[in-house]
Structure formats: C-alpha cells, structure tokens
Amino acid sequence: MSEALLSHAVAAVKRARRTAGRVRRRVEQINTVPALSARARPLPALRPAHLSVLSGRTLNVAVAWPRAAAGVTAARLVLERRGRQQSVPLEQEPQPDGTLLLTATAPLRHTRYDDAGLSGPRLDGGLWRMTVAVTDARGRTTRCGIASPDAPAGDGPTLPSPPSTTSGATFRPVRSVDGHAMLKVTGPREHAELLGFDLHWDRVTVHGRLLAAAGPAAEYTAEAVRRGSATAVPATPVWDGDRFTFDVPLAAMARGARAQRMWDVQLRRGRTRLKLARRLTDVRRPKKVFRTPFRTIATEDGTLLRVHAHLSAAGTFAVSCAPFTTSEETA
C-alpha cells in the first residue's frame, strides 16, 4: 500500500472512531435521567454482565457477585420506588474462580394496564431503583446497586425499548446521573392497535385492540377517512372486551371514484381520533417488513376493486382502492 493510501486509511479509521464515540455519548445522554440511584448513602455498584428488557416486557439480569460463593443462602433483585418494593429471586451460578453469577429472567407487568392474573413484578409509571440484596448464612443482608451498562449505539432493524405487547407500557433501562442502572416505566397512551387483517375475495376484515381507553368501548366507532379531504365513511365494529373487528367499507370508499384513493382507518370517540396502527412491535421500519400484496376484490354490487391494505412508514394502517374501468368508460 502506498503512503498516500495508508494515510487516507488511517484518517478514515480515526474519523470512524470519533463518530462512534460521539454517537455513544449522545445515546448515553439520552438514556440518562436527572435522578440519583439512592436517597441516602450511595451503595457500591456491581458491574452487570447483562441487563436488558427483551420483547418489551422480559427483564434479563446477570451480575457478578465478587465475593466467595460459600455462605450465600439467598439473593434477589429489588425494584424500589417511593417506598414500594417488588423483588425477583436471583439464581446462583457458581463460577470457576469461586465467585457467583447472579441471574434472573422475569416478565414485567404494569400495575394498571396488565391483567391481575399475570405473573411478574407489577410496576406503575416512574423511575424504579435497582439493587441486589444478598443474604448469608448468618442472616445478614448486603445490598449493592447495579452500574449502568454501556448503551448500544447501533441502528439495527429492531427498537431497543419496544412497548410491552400485553399492556402497551414501556419498560426501559436508563442511567442515573451517578452512573447506576434504573428502570423507567411509562404507561401506554390511548391507542388503537392493529392486531391483523384478513384479505378475502369480497372484503378486508380488520382485527384490533383498544389500549388505555378513555371511555367504554361501545362509545367508539370506526371509520375510513380519505387523505386530503374530510370525507369519512363509517364502519361498525364488533366488540369483545377491548378487542374489535370490522370490515373496511370498500364499496362506499370506491363509490363515484375513477382513480385510486388513499384512506386511513381509525376509531373515533367524540373529538378523539385514534388511527389504527401497529405499534406494539420492536420492528423499526414496519412498512419494509410487513409487506402485503395488491388484491382484486368484488363488492356486493359486482364492482371490481384493486385494493392494497398496508402499513405506512409510521406503522399506521392505510387502504388504497380504485375501481377497474373498461376501455369504453375510460374513453
């Protein structure tokens, strides 16, 4: 390699390292909350081998206990906020050097929006301090904090902190200003979640779920709204608890149309409009992942429509439809 090429390669590596460092610092700033990990005397912090919330609701923790494994009778992970405590038992895994690796995998639940019968720690919105409590054979309990792990800086195909699929709440590991790991819990907003849709030869059937409803389900109606106008076509949802099903009103949407029209599908309650969307997922770019084909659909009056039910880049549900026209009609 020539001197010029070598110098260019070295400079490119240095620029890449500086960019990666800036990204890591920026991610760390975003994930740092203005709170201390402890109110009184600060606790020693254990460096986690792993700390994450997978699939939006499964807490995974692995921390090394630096002291000898002998004499440890019990260990638990304690989540604390404003005097309330929730704990998770920690499994003890002896290591070759005589220490312990303390691990736990537990489902996280929101106090208000998850069913009471589901297992796992029940947490309300706010910041939860995370500590490890280890009890020895004499009954003495030693408490330690958990140091914040390095935040991943990659921009992969999945989101680092997706919402829980059971409640819509977000459980996100964050860093306190003194460098300790904490758990930030955010309750769901009022939302109409798209669970799926069926493409038939004569209709499109939508299945969804209403989250954090502000009123009884019976007060919500469904409608398709044409983009760029105030035209709305109603649909009648069938409710089963917080879940709903309805057919997209294709015949009314295509009536009088000669060109393709785009429609957004939503729930409505008074002045509140909730666009039907796929948000309870870790997919970063839903339009590229959840791809659907165009379909020819025949309505009850015999009209043939070219229909494309799909997700937008933001994850909202949209339907484009246009009637097939003959050459005489086109002329």
CSV table of N, CA and C in Angstrom, one decimal, residues 6-139:
chain,number,residue,atom,x,y,z
A,6,LEU,N,-2.2,4.7,2.6
A,6,LEU,CA,-2.1,4.4,4.1
A,6,LEU,C,-2.6,5.5,4.9
A,7,SER,N,-2.2,6.7,4.6
A,7,SER,CA,-2.6,7.9,5.4
A,7,SER,C,-4.1,8.1,5.3
A,8,HIS,N,-4.7,7.9,4.1
A,8,HIS,CA,-6.1,8.1,3.9
A,8,HIS,C,-6.9,7.0,4.8
A,9,ALA,N,-6.4,5.8,4.8
A,9,ALA,CA,-7.0,4.7,5.6
A,9,ALA,C,-6.9,5.0,7.1
A,10,VAL,N,-5.8,5.5,7.5
A,10,VAL,CA,-5.6,5.8,9.0
A,10,VAL,C,-6.6,7.0,9.3
A,11,ALA,N,-6.7,8.0,8.5
A,11,ALA,CA,-7.6,9.1,8.8
A,11,ALA,C,-9.0,8.6,8.8
A,12,ALA,N,-9.4,7.7,7.9
A,12,ALA,CA,-10.8,7.2,7.9
A,12,ALA,C,-11.1,6.5,9.1
A,13,VAL,N,-10.2,5.7,9.6
A,13,VAL,CA,-10.4,4.9,10.9
A,13,VAL,C,-10.5,5.9,12.0
A,14,LYS,N,-9.7,6.9,12.1
A,14,LYS,CA,-9.8,7.9,13.2
A,14,LYS,C,-11.2,8.6,13.1
A,15,ARG,N,-11.6,9.0,11.9
A,15,ARG,CA,-12.9,9.6,11.8
A,15,ARG,C,-14.1,8.7,12.3
A,16,ALA,N,-13.9,7.4,11.9
A,16,ALA,CA,-15.0,6.5,12.3
A,16,ALA,C,-15.0,6.3,13.8
A,17,ARG,N,-13.8,6.3,14.4
A,17,ARG,CA,-13.8,6.1,15.9
A,17,ARG,C,-14.4,7.4,16.6
A,18,ARG,N,-14.0,8.6,16.1
A,18,ARG,CA,-14.6,9.8,16.7
A,18,ARG,C,-16.1,9.8,16.5
A,19,THR,N,-16.6,9.4,15.3
A,19,THR,CA,-18.1,9.4,15.1
A,19,THR,C,-18.7,8.4,16.1
A,20,ALA,N,-18.1,7.2,16.2
A,20,ALA,CA,-18.7,6.2,17.1
A,20,ALA,C,-18.7,6.7,18.6
A,21,GLY,N,-17.6,7.4,18.9
A,21,GLY,CA,-17.6,8.0,20.3
A,21,GLY,C,-18.7,9.0,20.5
A,22,ARG,N,-18.9,9.9,19.5
A,22,ARG,CA,-19.9,10.9,19.7
A,22,ARG,C,-21.3,10.2,19.8
A,23,VAL,N,-21.5,9.2,19.0
A,23,VAL,CA,-22.8,8.5,19.0
A,23,VAL,C,-23.0,7.9,20.4
A,24,ARG,N,-22.0,7.2,20.9
A,24,ARG,CA,-22.1,6.6,22.2
A,24,ARG,C,-22.4,7.6,23.3
A,25,ARG,N,-21.7,8.7,23.3
A,25,ARG,CA,-22.0,9.8,24.3
A,25,ARG,C,-23.4,10.3,24.1
A,26,ARG,N,-23.9,10.5,22.9
A,26,ARG,CA,-25.2,11.0,22.6
A,26,ARG,C,-26.3,10.0,23.2
A,27,VAL,N,-26.1,8.7,22.9
A,27,VAL,CA,-27.0,7.7,23.4
A,27,VAL,C,-27.0,7.7,24.9
A,28,GLU,N,-25.8,7.9,25.5
A,28,GLU,CA,-25.7,7.9,27.0
A,28,GLU,C,-26.5,9.1,27.6
A,29,GLN,N,-26.4,10.2,26.9
A,29,GLN,CA,-27.1,11.4,27.4
A,29,GLN,C,-28.6,11.2,27.3
A,30,ILE,N,-29.1,10.6,26.2
A,30,ILE,CA,-30.5,10.4,26.0
A,30,ILE,C,-31.0,9.4,27.1
A,31,ASN,N,-30.2,8.4,27.4
A,31,ASN,CA,-30.6,7.4,28.4
A,31,ASN,C,-30.3,7.8,29.9
A,32,THR,N,-29.8,9.0,30.1
A,32,THR,CA,-29.5,9.4,31.5
A,32,THR,C,-30.7,10.3,32.0
A,33,VAL,N,-31.2,9.9,33.2
A,33,VAL,CA,-32.3,10.6,33.8
A,33,VAL,C,-31.8,11.5,34.9
A,34,PRO,N,-32.4,12.6,35.2
A,34,PRO,CA,-31.9,13.5,36.3
A,34,PRO,C,-32.4,13.0,37.7
A,35,ALA,N,-31.8,11.9,38.1
A,35,ALA,CA,-32.2,11.3,39.4
A,35,ALA,C,-31.0,10.5,39.9
A,36,LEU,N,-30.9,10.5,41.2
A,36,LEU,CA,-29.9,9.7,41.9
A,36,LEU,C,-30.4,8.3,42.2
A,37,SER,N,-29.5,7.3,42.2
A,37,SER,CA,-29.9,5.9,42.4
A,37,SER,C,-30.3,5.7,43.9
A,38,ALA,N,-29.8,6.5,44.8
A,38,ALA,CA,-30.1,6.2,46.2
A,38,ALA,C,-30.4,7.6,46.9
A,39,ARG,N,-31.2,7.6,47.9
A,39,ARG,CA,-31.5,8.8,48.6
A,39,ARG,C,-30.5,9.1,49.7
A,40,ALA,N,-30.0,8.1,50.4
A,40,ALA,CA,-29.1,8.3,51.5
A,40,ALA,C,-27.7,7.9,51.0
A,41,ARG,N,-27.0,7.2,51.8
A,41,ARG,CA,-25.6,6.9,51.5
A,41,ARG,C,-25.5,6.0,50.2
A,42,PRO,N,-24.7,6.4,49.2
A,42,PRO,CA,-24.6,5.6,48.0
A,42,PRO,C,-24.1,4.2,48.2
A,43,LEU,N,-24.7,3.3,47.5
A,43,LEU,CA,-24.4,1.9,47.6
A,43,LEU,C,-23.2,1.5,46.6
A,44,PRO,N,-22.4,0.6,47.0
A,44,PRO,CA,-21.4,0.1,46.0
A,44,PRO,C,-22.2,-0.5,44.8
A,45,ALA,N,-21.6,-0.4,43.6
A,45,ALA,CA,-22.2,-0.8,42.4
A,45,ALA,C,-21.6,-2.1,41.8
A,46,LEU,N,-22.4,-3.0,41.4
A,46,LEU,CA,-21.9,-4.2,40.7
A,46,LEU,C,-22.0,-4.0,39.2
A,47,ARG,N,-20.9,-4.4,38.5
A,47,ARG,CA,-20.9,-4.3,37.1
A,47,ARG,C,-21.7,-5.4,36.5
A,48,PRO,N,-22.8,-5.1,35.7
A,48,PRO,CA,-23.6,-6.2,35.2
A,48,PRO,C,-22.9,-6.9,34.0
A,49,ALA,N,-23.1,-8.2,33.9
A,49,ALA,CA,-22.6,-8.9,32.7
A,49,ALA,C,-23.7,-8.7,31.6
A,50,HIS,N,-24.9,-8.5,32.0
A,50,HIS,CA,-26.0,-8.3,31.1
A,50,HIS,C,-27.2,-7.7,31.8
A,51,LEU,N,-27.8,-6.7,31.1
A,51,LEU,CA,-29.0,-6.1,31.6
A,51,LEU,C,-29.8,-5.5,30.4
A,52,SER,N,-31.0,-6.1,30.3
A,52,SER,CA,-31.9,-5.7,29.2
A,52,SER,C,-33.3,-6.0,29.4
A,53,VAL,N,-34.2,-5.4,28.7
A,53,VAL,CA,-35.6,-5.8,28.6
A,53,VAL,C,-35.9,-6.2,27.2
A,54,LEU,N,-36.1,-7.5,27.0
A,54,LEU,CA,-36.3,-8.1,25.7
A,54,LEU,C,-37.8,-8.2,25.4
A,55,SER,N,-38.2,-8.0,24.2
A,55,SER,CA,-39.5,-8.0,23.7
A,55,SER,C,-40.5,-7.1,24.4
A,56,GLY,N,-39.9,-6.0,25.0
A,56,GLY,CA,-40.7,-5.0,25.7
A,56,GLY,C,-41.1,-5.3,27.1
A,57,ARG,N,-41.0,-6.6,27.6
A,57,ARG,CA,-41.5,-6.9,28.9
A,57,ARG,C,-40.8,-7.9,29.6
A,58,THR,N,-39.7,-8.5,29.1
A,58,THR,CA,-38.9,-9.5,29.8
A,58,THR,C,-37.6,-9.0,30.3
A,59,LEU,N,-37.5,-8.9,31.6
A,59,LEU,CA,-36.3,-8.3,32.2
A,59,LEU,C,-35.2,-9.5,32.3
A,60,ASN,N,-34.0,-9.2,31.9
A,60,ASN,CA,-32.9,-10.1,31.9
A,60,ASN,C,-31.7,-9.5,32.6
A,61,VAL,N,-31.3,-10.1,33.7
A,61,VAL,CA,-30.2,-9.5,34.6
A,61,VAL,C,-29.2,-10.6,34.8
A,62,ALA,N,-27.9,-10.2,34.8
A,62,ALA,CA,-26.8,-11.1,35.2
A,62,ALA,C,-25.7,-10.2,35.8
A,63,VAL,N,-25.5,-10.4,37.1
A,63,VAL,CA,-24.4,-9.6,37.7
A,63,VAL,C,-23.5,-10.5,38.4
A,64,ALA,N,-22.2,-10.2,38.5
A,64,ALA,CA,-21.2,-11.0,39.1
A,64,ALA,C,-21.1,-10.5,40.6
A,65,TRP,N,-21.2,-11.5,41.5
A,65,TRP,CA,-21.0,-11.3,42.9
A,65,TRP,C,-19.5,-11.5,43.2
A,66,PRO,N,-18.8,-10.5,43.6
A,66,PRO,CA,-17.3,-10.6,43.6
A,66,PRO,C,-16.8,-11.4,44.8
A,67,ARG,N,-17.6,-11.7,45.8
A,67,ARG,CA,-17.2,-12.4,47.0
A,67,ARG,C,-17.3,-13.9,46.8
A,68,ALA,N,-16.8,-14.6,47.8
A,68,ALA,CA,-16.9,-16.1,47.7
A,68,ALA,C,-18.3,-16.6,47.7
A,69,ALA,N,-18.6,-17.6,46.9
A,69,ALA,CA,-19.9,-18.2,46.8
A,69,ALA,C,-20.4,-18.9,48.1
A,70,ALA,N,-19.4,-19.4,48.9
A,70,ALA,CA,-19.8,-20.1,50.1
A,70,ALA,C,-20.4,-19.1,51.1
A,71,GLY,N,-21.5,-19.6,51.7
A,71,GLY,CA,-22.2,-18.8,52.7
A,71,GLY,C,-23.3,-18.0,52.2
A,72,VAL,N,-23.5,-17.9,50.9
A,72,VAL,CA,-24.6,-17.1,50.3
A,72,VAL,C,-25.9,-18.1,50.3
A,73,THR,N,-26.9,-17.7,51.0
A,73,THR,CA,-28.1,-18.5,51.1
A,73,THR,C,-29.2,-18.1,50.2
A,74,ALA,N,-29.3,-16.8,49.9
A,74,ALA,CA,-30.4,-16.2,49.0
A,74,ALA,C,-29.9,-14.9,48.4
A,75,ALA,N,-30.5,-14.6,47.2
A,75,ALA,CA,-30.2,-13.4,46.6
A,75,ALA,C,-31.4,-13.0,45.8
A,76,ARG,N,-31.7,-11.7,45.7
A,76,ARG,CA,-32.8,-11.2,45.0
A,76,ARG,C,-32.5,-9.8,44.4
A,77,LEU,N,-33.2,-9.5,43.3
A,77,LEU,CA,-33.2,-8.2,42.7
A,77,LEU,C,-34.4,-7.4,43.2
A,78,VAL,N,-34.1,-6.2,43.8
A,78,VAL,CA,-35.1,-5.4,44.4
A,78,VAL,C,-35.4,-4.2,43.5
A,79,LEU,N,-36.6,-3.9,43.1
A,79,LEU,CA,-37.1,-2.7,42.4
A,79,LEU,C,-37.8,-1.9,43.4
A,80,GLU,N,-37.4,-0.6,43.5
A,80,GLU,CA,-38.0,0.2,44.6
A,80,GLU,C,-38.3,1.6,44.0
A,81,ARG,N,-39.5,2.1,44.4
A,81,ARG,CA,-40.0,3.4,44.0
A,81,ARG,C,-40.9,4.0,45.1
A,82,ARG,N,-40.6,5.1,45.7
A,82,ARG,CA,-41.4,5.8,46.6
A,82,ARG,C,-41.9,4.9,47.7
A,83,GLY,N,-41.1,4.1,48.3
A,83,GLY,CA,-41.4,3.2,49.4
A,83,GLY,C,-42.0,1.9,49.0
A,84,ARG,N,-42.4,1.7,47.7
A,84,ARG,CA,-42.9,0.4,47.2
A,84,ARG,C,-41.7,-0.4,46.7
A,85,GLN,N,-41.8,-1.7,47.0
A,85,GLN,CA,-40.8,-2.6,46.5
A,85,GLN,C,-41.4,-3.8,45.8
A,86,GLN,N,-40.7,-4.3,44.8
A,86,GLN,CA,-41.0,-5.5,44.1
A,86,GLN,C,-39.7,-6.2,44.0
A,87,SER,N,-39.7,-7.5,44.2
A,87,SER,CA,-38.4,-8.3,44.1
A,87,SER,C,-38.6,-9.5,43.2
A,88,VAL,N,-37.4,-9.9,42.7
A,88,VAL,CA,-37.3,-11.1,41.8
A,88,VAL,C,-36.2,-11.9,42.3
A,89,PRO,N,-36.4,-13.2,42.6
A,89,PRO,CA,-35.3,-14.1,43.0
A,89,PRO,C,-34.2,-14.2,42.0
A,90,LEU,N,-33.0,-14.2,42.5
A,90,LEU,CA,-31.8,-14.3,41.6
A,90,LEU,C,-31.2,-15.8,41.7
A,91,GLU,N,-31.0,-16.4,40.6
A,91,GLU,CA,-30.4,-17.7,40.6
A,91,GLU,C,-28.9,-17.6,40.8
A,92,GLN,N,-28.3,-18.5,41.6
A,92,GLN,CA,-26.9,-18.5,41.9
A,92,GLN,C,-26.2,-19.5,41.0
A,93,GLU,N,-25.3,-19.0,40.2
A,93,GLU,CA,-24.5,-19.8,39.3
A,93,GLU,C,-23.0,-19.7,39.7
A,94,PRO,N,-22.5,-20.8,40.4
A,94,PRO,CA,-21.0,-20.8,40.8
A,94,PRO,C,-20.1,-20.7,39.5
A,95,GLN,N,-19.1,-19.9,39.7
A,95,GLN,CA,-18.1,-19.7,38.6
A,95,GLN,C,-16.8,-20.4,39.0
A,96,PRO,N,-15.9,-20.7,38.0
A,96,PRO,CA,-14.7,-21.4,38.3
A,96,PRO,C,-13.8,-20.7,39.3
A,97,ASP,N,-13.8,-19.4,39.4
A,97,ASP,CA,-13.0,-18.7,40.3
A,97,ASP,C,-13.5,-18.6,41.7
A,98,GLY,N,-14.6,-19.3,42.0
A,98,GLY,CA,-15.2,-19.3,43.3
A,98,GLY,C,-16.3,-18.2,43.6
A,99,THR,N,-16.5,-17.3,42.6
A,99,THR,CA,-17.5,-16.3,42.8
A,99,THR,C,-18.8,-16.8,42.3
A,100,LEU,N,-19.8,-15.9,42.3
A,100,LEU,CA,-21.2,-16.2,41.8
A,100,LEU,C,-21.6,-15.3,40.7
A,101,LEU,N,-22.3,-15.9,39.8
A,101,LEU,CA,-23.0,-15.1,38.8
A,101,LEU,C,-24.5,-15.1,39.2
A,102,LEU,N,-25.1,-14.0,39.5
A,102,LEU,CA,-26.5,-13.9,39.9
A,102,LEU,C,-27.3,-13.5,38.7
A,103,THR,N,-28.3,-14.4,38.3
A,103,THR,CA,-29.1,-14.1,37.1
A,103,THR,C,-30.6,-14.2,37.4
A,104,ALA,N,-31.4,-13.5,36.6
A,104,ALA,CA,-32.8,-13.5,36.7
A,104,ALA,C,-33.4,-13.2,35.4
A,105,THR,N,-34.5,-13.9,35.1
A,105,THR,CA,-35.4,-13.6,33.9
A,105,THR,C,-36.8,-13.5,34.4
A,106,ALA,N,-37.4,-12.3,34.3
A,106,ALA,CA,-38.8,-12.1,34.8
A,106,ALA,C,-39.6,-11.3,33.9
A,107,PRO,N,-40.9,-11.6,33.7
A,107,PRO,CA,-41.8,-10.8,33.0
A,107,PRO,C,-42.2,-9.5,33.8
A,108,LEU,N,-42.2,-8.4,33.2
A,108,LEU,CA,-42.6,-7.1,33.8
A,108,LEU,C,-44.1,-6.8,33.5
A,109,ARG,N,-44.8,-6.3,34.5
A,109,ARG,CA,-46.2,-6.0,34.3
A,109,ARG,C,-46.5,-4.6,34.8
A,110,HIS,N,-47.4,-3.9,34.1
A,110,HIS,CA,-47.8,-2.6,34.6
A,110,HIS,C,-49.0,-2.8,35.6
A,111,THR,N,-48.9,-2.0,36.6
A,111,THR,CA,-49.9,-2.2,37.7
A,111,THR,C,-51.3,-2.0,37.2
A,112,ARG,N,-51.6,-1.0,36.4
A,112,ARG,CA,-52.9,-0.7,35.9
A,112,ARG,C,-53.4,-1.4,34.7
A,113,TYR,N,-52.5,-1.6,33.7
A,113,TYR,CA,-52.9,-2.0,32.4
A,113,TYR,C,-52.6,-3.4,32.1
A,114,ASP,N,-52.0,-4.2,33.0
A,114,ASP,CA,-51.9,-5.6,32.8
A,114,ASP,C,-52.9,-6.4,33.6
A,115,ASP,N,-53.3,-7.5,33.2
A,115,ASP,CA,-54.3,-8.3,33.9
A,115,ASP,C,-53.7,-8.7,35.3
A,116,ALA,N,-54.5,-8.8,36.3
A,116,ALA,CA,-54.0,-9.1,37.6
A,116,ALA,C,-53.5,-10.5,37.7
A,117,GLY,N,-54.0,-11.4,36.9
A,117,GLY,CA,-53.6,-12.8,37.0
A,117,GLY,C,-52.3,-13.1,36.4
A,118,LEU,N,-51.6,-12.2,35.7
A,118,LEU,CA,-50.3,-12.4,35.1
A,118,LEU,C,-49.2,-12.4,36.1
A,119,SER,N,-48.2,-13.2,36.0
A,119,SER,CA,-47.1,-13.3,36.9
A,119,SER,C,-46.1,-12.2,36.6
A,120,GLY,N,-45.2,-11.9,37.6
A,120,GLY,CA,-44.2,-11.0,37.4
A,120,GLY,C,-44.3,-9.7,38.2
A,121,PRO,N,-43.3,-9.0,38.4
A,121,PRO,CA,-43.3,-7.7,39.2
A,121,PRO,C,-44.3,-6.7,38.6
A,122,ARG,N,-45.1,-6.1,39.4
A,122,ARG,CA,-46.1,-5.2,38.9
A,122,ARG,C,-45.7,-3.7,39.3
A,123,LEU,N,-45.4,-2.9,38.2
A,123,LEU,CA,-44.8,-1.6,38.4
A,123,LEU,C,-45.7,-0.6,37.8
A,124,ASP,N,-45.8,0.6,38.5
A,124,ASP,CA,-46.5,1.7,37.9
A,124,ASP,C,-45.5,2.7,37.3
A,125,GLY,N,-46.0,3.7,36.7
A,125,GLY,CA,-45.2,4.7,36.0
A,125,GLY,C,-44.2,5.4,36.8
A,126,GLY,N,-43.0,5.6,36.3
A,126,GLY,CA,-41.9,6.3,37.1
A,126,GLY,C,-40.6,5.6,37.0
A,127,LEU,N,-39.7,6.1,37.8
A,127,LEU,CA,-38.3,5.5,37.9
A,127,LEU,C,-38.2,4.6,39.1
A,128,TRP,N,-37.7,3.4,38.8
A,128,TRP,CA,-37.5,2.3,39.8
A,128,TRP,C,-36.0,2.1,40.0
A,129,ARG,N,-35.6,2.2,41.3
A,129,ARG,CA,-34.2,1.9,41.6
A,129,ARG,C,-34.0,0.4,41.6
A,130,MET,N,-32.8,0.0,41.2
A,130,MET,CA,-32.5,-1.5,41.1
A,130,MET,C,-31.3,-1.8,42.0
A,131,THR,N,-31.5,-2.7,43.0
A,131,THR,CA,-30.5,-3.1,43.9
A,131,THR,C,-30.5,-4.6,44.0
A,132,VAL,N,-29.3,-5.1,44.4
A,132,VAL,CA,-29.1,-6.6,44.6
A,132,VAL,C,-29.0,-6.8,46.1
A,133,ALA,N,-29.8,-7.6,46.7
A,133,ALA,CA,-29.8,-8.0,48.1
A,133,ALA,C,-29.3,-9.4,48.3
A,134,VAL,N,-28.2,-9.6,48.9
A,134,VAL,CA,-27.7,-11.0,49.1
A,134,VAL,C,-27.6,-11.3,50.6
A,135,THR,N,-28.2,-12.4,51.0
A,135,THR,CA,-28.3,-12.9,52.4
A,135,THR,C,-27.3,-14.0,52.6
A,136,ASP,N,-26.5,-13.9,53.7
A,136,ASP,CA,-25.5,-15.0,54.0
A,136,ASP,C,-26.1,-16.0,55.1
A,137,ALA,N,-25.3,-16.9,55.5
A,137,ALA,CA,-25.7,-18.0,56.4
A,137,ALA,C,-26.1,-17.4,57.8
A,138,ARG,N,-25.5,-16.3,58.2
A,138,ARG,CA,-25.8,-15.6,59.5
A,138,ARG,C,-27.1,-14.8,59.4
A,139,GLY,N,-27.7,-14.7,58.3
A,139,GLY,CA,-28.9,-13.8,58.1
A,139,GLY,C,-28.6,-12.4,57.8
